[in-house]
Coordinates of C-alpha atoms in Angstrom, one line a residue:
X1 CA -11.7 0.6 81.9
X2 CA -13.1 3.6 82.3
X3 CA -13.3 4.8 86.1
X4 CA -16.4 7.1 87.2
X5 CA -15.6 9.8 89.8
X6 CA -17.8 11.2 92.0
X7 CA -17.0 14.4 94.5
X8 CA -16.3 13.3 98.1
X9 CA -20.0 12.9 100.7
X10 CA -20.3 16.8 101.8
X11 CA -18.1 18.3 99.3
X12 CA -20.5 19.2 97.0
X13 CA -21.7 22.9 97.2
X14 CA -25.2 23.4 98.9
X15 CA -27.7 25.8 97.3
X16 CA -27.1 29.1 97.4
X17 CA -29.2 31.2 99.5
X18 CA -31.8 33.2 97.3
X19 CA -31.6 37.0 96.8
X20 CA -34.9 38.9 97.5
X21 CA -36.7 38.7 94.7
X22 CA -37.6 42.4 92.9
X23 CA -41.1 41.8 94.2
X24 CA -40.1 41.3 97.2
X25 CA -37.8 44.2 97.6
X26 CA -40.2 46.8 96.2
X27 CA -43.1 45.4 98.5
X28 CA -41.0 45.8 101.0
X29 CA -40.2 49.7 99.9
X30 CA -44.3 50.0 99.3
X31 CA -44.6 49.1 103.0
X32 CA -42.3 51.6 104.3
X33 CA -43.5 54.3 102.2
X34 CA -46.4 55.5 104.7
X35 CA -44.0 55.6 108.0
X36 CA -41.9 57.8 105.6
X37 CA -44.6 60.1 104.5
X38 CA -45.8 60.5 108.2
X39 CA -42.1 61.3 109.0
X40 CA -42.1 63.8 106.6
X41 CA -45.5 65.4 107.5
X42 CA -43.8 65.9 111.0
X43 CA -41.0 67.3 109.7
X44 CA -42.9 69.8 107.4
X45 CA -44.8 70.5 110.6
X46 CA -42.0 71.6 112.4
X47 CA -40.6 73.5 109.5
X48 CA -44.2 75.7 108.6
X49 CA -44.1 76.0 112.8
X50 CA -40.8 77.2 112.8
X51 CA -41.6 80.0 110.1
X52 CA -45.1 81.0 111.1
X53 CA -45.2 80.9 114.7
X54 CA -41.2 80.4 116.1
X55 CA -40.0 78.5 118.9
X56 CA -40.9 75.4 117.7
X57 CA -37.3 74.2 117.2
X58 CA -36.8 74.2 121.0
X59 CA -35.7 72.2 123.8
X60 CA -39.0 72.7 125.6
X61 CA -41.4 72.2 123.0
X62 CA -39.9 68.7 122.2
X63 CA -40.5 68.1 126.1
X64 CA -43.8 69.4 126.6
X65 CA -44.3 67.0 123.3
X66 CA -43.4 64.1 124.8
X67 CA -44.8 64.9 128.4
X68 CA -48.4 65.3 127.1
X69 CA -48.2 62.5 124.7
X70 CA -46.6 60.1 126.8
X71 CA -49.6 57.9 127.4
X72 CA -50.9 58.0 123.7
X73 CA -47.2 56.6 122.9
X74 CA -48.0 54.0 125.2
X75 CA -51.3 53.3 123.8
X76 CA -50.0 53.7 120.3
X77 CA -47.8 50.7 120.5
X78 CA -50.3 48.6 122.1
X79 CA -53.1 49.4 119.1
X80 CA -49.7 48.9 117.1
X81 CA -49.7 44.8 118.0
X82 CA -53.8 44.7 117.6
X83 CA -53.8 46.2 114.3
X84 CA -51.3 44.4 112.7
X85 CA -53.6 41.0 113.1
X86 CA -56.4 42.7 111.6
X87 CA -57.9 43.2 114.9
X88 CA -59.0 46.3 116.7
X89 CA -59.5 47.8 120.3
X90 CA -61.9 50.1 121.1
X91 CA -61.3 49.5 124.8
X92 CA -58.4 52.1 125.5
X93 CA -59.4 55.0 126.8
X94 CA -62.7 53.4 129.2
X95 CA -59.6 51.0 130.4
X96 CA -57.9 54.2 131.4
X97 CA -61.0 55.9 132.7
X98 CA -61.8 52.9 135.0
X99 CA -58.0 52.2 135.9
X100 CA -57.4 55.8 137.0
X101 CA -60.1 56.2 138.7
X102 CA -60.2 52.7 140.8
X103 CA -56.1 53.9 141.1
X104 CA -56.9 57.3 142.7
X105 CA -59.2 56.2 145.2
X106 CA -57.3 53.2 146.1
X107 CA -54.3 55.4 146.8
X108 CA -56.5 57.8 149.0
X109 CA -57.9 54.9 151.1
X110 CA -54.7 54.5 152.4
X111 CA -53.5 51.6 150.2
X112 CA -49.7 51.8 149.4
X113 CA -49.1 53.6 145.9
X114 CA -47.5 50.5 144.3
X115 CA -50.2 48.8 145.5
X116 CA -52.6 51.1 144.0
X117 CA -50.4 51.2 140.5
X118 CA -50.1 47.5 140.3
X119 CA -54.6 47.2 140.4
X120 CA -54.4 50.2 137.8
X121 CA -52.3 47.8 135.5
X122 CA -53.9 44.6 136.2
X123 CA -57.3 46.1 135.6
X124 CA -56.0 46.4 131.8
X125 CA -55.0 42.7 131.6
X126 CA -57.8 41.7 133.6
X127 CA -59.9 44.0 130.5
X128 CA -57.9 43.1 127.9
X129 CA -57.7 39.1 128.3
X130 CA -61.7 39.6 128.3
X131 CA -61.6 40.9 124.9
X132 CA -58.7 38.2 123.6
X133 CA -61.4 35.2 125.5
X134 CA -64.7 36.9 123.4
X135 CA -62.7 36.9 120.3
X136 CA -60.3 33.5 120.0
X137 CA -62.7 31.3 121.9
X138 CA -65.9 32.9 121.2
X139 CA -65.9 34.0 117.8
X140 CA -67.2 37.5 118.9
X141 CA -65.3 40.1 116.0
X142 CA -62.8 41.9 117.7
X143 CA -65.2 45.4 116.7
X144 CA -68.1 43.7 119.0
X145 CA -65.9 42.4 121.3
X146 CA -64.1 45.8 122.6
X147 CA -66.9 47.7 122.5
X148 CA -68.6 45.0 125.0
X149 CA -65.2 45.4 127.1
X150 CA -65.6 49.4 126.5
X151 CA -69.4 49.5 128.0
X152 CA -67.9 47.3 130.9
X153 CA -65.2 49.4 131.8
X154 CA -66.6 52.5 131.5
X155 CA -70.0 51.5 133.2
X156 CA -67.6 50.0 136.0
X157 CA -65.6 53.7 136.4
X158 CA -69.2 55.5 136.7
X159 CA -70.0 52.9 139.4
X160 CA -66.9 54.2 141.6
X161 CA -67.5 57.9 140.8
X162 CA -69.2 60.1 138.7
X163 CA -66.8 63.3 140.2
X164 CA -63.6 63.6 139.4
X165 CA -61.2 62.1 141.9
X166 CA -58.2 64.0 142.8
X167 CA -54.7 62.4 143.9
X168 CA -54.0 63.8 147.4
X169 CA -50.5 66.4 146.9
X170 CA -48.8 64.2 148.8
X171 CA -49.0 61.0 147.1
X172 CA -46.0 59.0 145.5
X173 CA -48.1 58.1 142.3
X174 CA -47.3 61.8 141.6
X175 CA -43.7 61.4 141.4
X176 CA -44.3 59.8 138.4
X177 CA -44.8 63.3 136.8
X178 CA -41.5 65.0 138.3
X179 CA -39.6 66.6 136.0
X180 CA -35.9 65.9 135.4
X181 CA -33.9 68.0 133.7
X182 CA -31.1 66.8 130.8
X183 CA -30.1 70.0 129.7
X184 CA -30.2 73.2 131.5
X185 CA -31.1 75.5 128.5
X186 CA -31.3 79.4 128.4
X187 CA -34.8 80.9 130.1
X188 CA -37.4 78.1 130.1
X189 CA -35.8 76.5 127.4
X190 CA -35.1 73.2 129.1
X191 CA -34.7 69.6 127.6
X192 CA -36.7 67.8 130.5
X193 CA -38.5 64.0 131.1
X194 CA -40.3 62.3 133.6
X195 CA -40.7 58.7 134.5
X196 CA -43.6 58.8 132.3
X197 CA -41.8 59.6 129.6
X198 CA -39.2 57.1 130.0
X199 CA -41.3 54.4 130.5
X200 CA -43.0 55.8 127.0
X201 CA -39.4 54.8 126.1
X202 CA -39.2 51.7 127.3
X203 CA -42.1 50.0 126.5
X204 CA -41.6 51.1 122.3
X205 CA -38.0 49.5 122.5
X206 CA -39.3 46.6 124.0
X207 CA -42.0 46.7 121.5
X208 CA -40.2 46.9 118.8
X209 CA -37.9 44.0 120.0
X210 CA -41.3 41.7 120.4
X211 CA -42.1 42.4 117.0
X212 CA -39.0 42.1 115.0
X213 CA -36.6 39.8 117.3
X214 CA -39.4 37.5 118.6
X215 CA -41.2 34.3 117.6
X216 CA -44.3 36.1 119.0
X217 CA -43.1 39.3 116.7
X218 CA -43.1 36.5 114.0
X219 CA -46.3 35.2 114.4
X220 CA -48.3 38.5 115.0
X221 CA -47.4 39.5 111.7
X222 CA -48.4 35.9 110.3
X223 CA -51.6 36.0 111.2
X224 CA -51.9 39.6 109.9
X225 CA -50.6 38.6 106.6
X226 CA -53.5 35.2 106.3
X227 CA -54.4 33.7 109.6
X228 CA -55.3 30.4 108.0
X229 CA -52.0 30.1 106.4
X230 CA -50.5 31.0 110.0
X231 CA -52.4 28.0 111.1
X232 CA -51.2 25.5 108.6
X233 CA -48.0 26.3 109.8
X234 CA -48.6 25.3 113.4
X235 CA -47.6 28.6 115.0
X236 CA -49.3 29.4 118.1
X237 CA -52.2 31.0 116.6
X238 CA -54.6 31.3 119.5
X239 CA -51.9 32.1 122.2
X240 CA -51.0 35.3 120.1
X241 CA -54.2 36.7 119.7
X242 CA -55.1 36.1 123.2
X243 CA -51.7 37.5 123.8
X244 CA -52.3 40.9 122.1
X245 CA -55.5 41.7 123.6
X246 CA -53.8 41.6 126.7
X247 CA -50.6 43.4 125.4
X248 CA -52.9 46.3 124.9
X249 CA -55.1 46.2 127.9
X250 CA -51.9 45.9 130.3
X251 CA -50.3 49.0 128.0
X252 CA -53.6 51.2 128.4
X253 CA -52.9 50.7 132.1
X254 CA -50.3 52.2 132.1
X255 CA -50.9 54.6 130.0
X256 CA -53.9 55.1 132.6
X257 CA -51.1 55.3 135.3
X258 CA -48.5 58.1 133.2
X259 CA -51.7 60.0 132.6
X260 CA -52.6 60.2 135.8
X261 CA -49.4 60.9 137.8
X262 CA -49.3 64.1 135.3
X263 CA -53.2 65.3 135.7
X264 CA -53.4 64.5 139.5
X265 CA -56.8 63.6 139.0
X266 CA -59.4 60.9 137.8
X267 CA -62.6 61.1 136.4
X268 CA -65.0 58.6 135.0
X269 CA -65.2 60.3 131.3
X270 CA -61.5 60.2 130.9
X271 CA -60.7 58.8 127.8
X272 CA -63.1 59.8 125.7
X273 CA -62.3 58.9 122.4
X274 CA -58.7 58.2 123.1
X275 CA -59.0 54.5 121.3
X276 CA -59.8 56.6 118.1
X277 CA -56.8 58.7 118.7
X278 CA -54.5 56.1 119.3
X279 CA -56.2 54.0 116.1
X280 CA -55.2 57.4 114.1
X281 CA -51.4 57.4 115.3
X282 CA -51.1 53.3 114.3
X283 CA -52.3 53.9 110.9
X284 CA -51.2 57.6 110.0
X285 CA -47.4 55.7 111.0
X286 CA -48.1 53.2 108.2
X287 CA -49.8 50.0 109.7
X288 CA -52.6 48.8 107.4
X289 CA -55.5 48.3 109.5
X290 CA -56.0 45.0 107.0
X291 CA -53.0 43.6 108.8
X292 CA -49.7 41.8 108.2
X293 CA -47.4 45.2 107.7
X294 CA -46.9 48.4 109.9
X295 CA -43.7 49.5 112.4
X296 CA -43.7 50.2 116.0
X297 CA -41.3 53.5 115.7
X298 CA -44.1 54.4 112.8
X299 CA -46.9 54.9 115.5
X300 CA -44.7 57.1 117.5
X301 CA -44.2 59.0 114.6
X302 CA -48.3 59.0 114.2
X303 CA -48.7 59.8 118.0
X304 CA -46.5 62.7 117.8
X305 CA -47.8 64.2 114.5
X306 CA -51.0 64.5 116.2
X307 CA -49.7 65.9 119.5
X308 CA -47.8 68.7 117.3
X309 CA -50.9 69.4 115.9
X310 CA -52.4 70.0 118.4
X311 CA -49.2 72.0 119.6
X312 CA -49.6 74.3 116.3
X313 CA -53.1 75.1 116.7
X314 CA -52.8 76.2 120.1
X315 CA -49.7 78.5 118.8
X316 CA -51.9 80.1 115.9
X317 CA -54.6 80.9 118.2
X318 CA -57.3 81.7 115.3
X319 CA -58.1 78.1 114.5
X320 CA -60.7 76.8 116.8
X321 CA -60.1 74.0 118.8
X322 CA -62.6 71.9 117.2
X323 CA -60.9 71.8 113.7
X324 CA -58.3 69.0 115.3
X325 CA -60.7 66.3 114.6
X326 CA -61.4 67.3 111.5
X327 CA -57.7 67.5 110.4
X328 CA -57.1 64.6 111.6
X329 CA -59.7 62.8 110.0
X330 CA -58.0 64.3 107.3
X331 CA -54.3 63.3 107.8
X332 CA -55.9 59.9 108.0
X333 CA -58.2 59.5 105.3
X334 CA -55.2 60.6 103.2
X335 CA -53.2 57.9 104.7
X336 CA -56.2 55.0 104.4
X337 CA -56.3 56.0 100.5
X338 CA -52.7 55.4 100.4
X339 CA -52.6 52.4 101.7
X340 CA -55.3 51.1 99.6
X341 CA -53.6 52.3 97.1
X342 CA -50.0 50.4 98.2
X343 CA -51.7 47.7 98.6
X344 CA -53.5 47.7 94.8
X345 CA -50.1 47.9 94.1
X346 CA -48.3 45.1 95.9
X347 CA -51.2 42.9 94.8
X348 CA -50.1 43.6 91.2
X349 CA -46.0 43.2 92.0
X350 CA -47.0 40.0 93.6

């Protein structure tokens, strides 16, 4: 008789996990390529700064760098969660315009300065869950739907004052801007923050944790990648983009408050072109604006290629002012073209 054996329930081996496909791992590569080219464009900056001008590989220009790009950091990682679900904001800087300026004369009417900080960042919720309603529950297109906010906020910031609006000298919203010193170089040539600058910090750690450690990370790069498919898979589709919109209006608060702790002052045409700035930093550090792919840490890289730019051109002192936009809408057509072109490419992998 011939006895059949069979392998004990639970002892037979369970499927292998599956190696990234070749596809997968070169998509993957494509994806990271812009963040690196923008990292190396900074670097190259530094280096062609270093050699034409000097002192560029100081202590105190890397602080001035991030002191007076603190708040486009901070607006960089909010455009950062828009763009990656295909969306867009145009409502930055008028957020910041009407925050800053409702902020400042709140704090001179006598209302206590955490007070007066908390309205400047609930302003940008209040702003920004306006856009995410418009766009998830109205069908508006995010483009329509920001500029409407954009009008609103910067039509409401006129309303208050059409002067600027200066922070009295001794107010506690300027102690935001102190400086604190981390290493006590030789002259001027000091390493120093300020509470702006670390909450710059802050908020792209925690963005980057969002993104990459969180269902809600998860999601937002779902619906970048096909929003329908995002759908069919029951994730909290309308939740996130509702979620984002306010993400970036509470973040342009914010930035409204660094900004204005460092200026001192408000006025109702702050911001001016600011959203186009920030937009410019998200996509020079590699997110498509299509969706579905782009880092956090890359749109610090793209904030701060534009603010040594801007550093450079002041040093050289023969190019006018003026030609930073058109560099920059240089840097970043180069960098749309690439990423059409990485993402011909991907297409064809896939």
């Amino acid at each position: 008789m011939t006895v059949t054996t069979r392998p004990p329930t639970g002892s037979a081996p369970g499927p292998t996990p599956s190696r990234p496909s070749l596809a997968d791992r070169l998509g993957a590569r494509l994806s990271a390529l812009p963040t690196v080219a923008a990292l190396l464009i900074f670097v190259g900056m530094i280096i062609y700064g270093e050699a034409a001008y000097g002192r560029i590989v100081q202590f105190n220009t890397l602080s001035n760098l991030l002191v007076n790009n603190s708040h486009l950091i901070i607006l960089a990682v909010g455009l950062t969660f828009v763009i990656l679900t295909g969306g867009i904001d145009l409502s930055v800087g008028a957020v910041i315009a009407f925050s800053s300026v409702a902020g400042v004369m709140l704090s001179n009417a006598g209302w206590h300065p955490m007070a007066a900080v908390l309205v400047m960042v609930l302003i940008g919720s209040v702003l920004g869950l306006i856009s995410g309603v418009l766009i998830q529950y109205f069908g508006v297109q995010p483009f329509i739907a920001t500029l409407a906010t954009m009008f609103l906020a910067r039509g409401l910031a006129s309303m208050l004052s059409t002067v600027p609006e200066r922070l009295a000298d001794d107010s506690a919203i300027r102690d935001l801007a102190t400086q604190l010193k981390i290493i006590d170089g030789e002259k001027v040539n000091d390493l120093v923050i300020t509470p702006g600058v670390v909450a710059a910090i802050v908020i792209v750690v925690l963005g980057f944790l969002v993104l990459h450690r969180t269902r809600f990370g998860r999601t937002v790069y779902a619906i970048g990648g096909s929003e329908q498919s995002a759908t069919l898979m029951g994730l909290p589709v309308p939740a996130t983009k509702l979620g984002i919109y306010v993400i970036s209006g509470t973040l342009a608060g914010i930035a409204a408050v660094v900004y204005t702790s460092r200026l001192g002052s408000a006025q109702n045409i702050t911001g001016i072109g600011w959203e186009l700035d920030a937009i410019a930093a998200v996509v020079i550090g590699g997110t498509l604006l299509t969706g579905g792919t782009g880092f956090v840490l890359g749109s610090v890289v793209g904030a701060l290629v534009l603010g040594l730019m801007n550093v450079l051109i002041t040093r050289d002192g023969g190019i006018r002012p003026e030609m930073t936009t058109i560099i920059t809408g240089g840097i970043l057509l180069v960098f749309v073209i690439l990423q059409r072109v990485l993402a011909r490419r991907r297409s064809e992998t896939g």
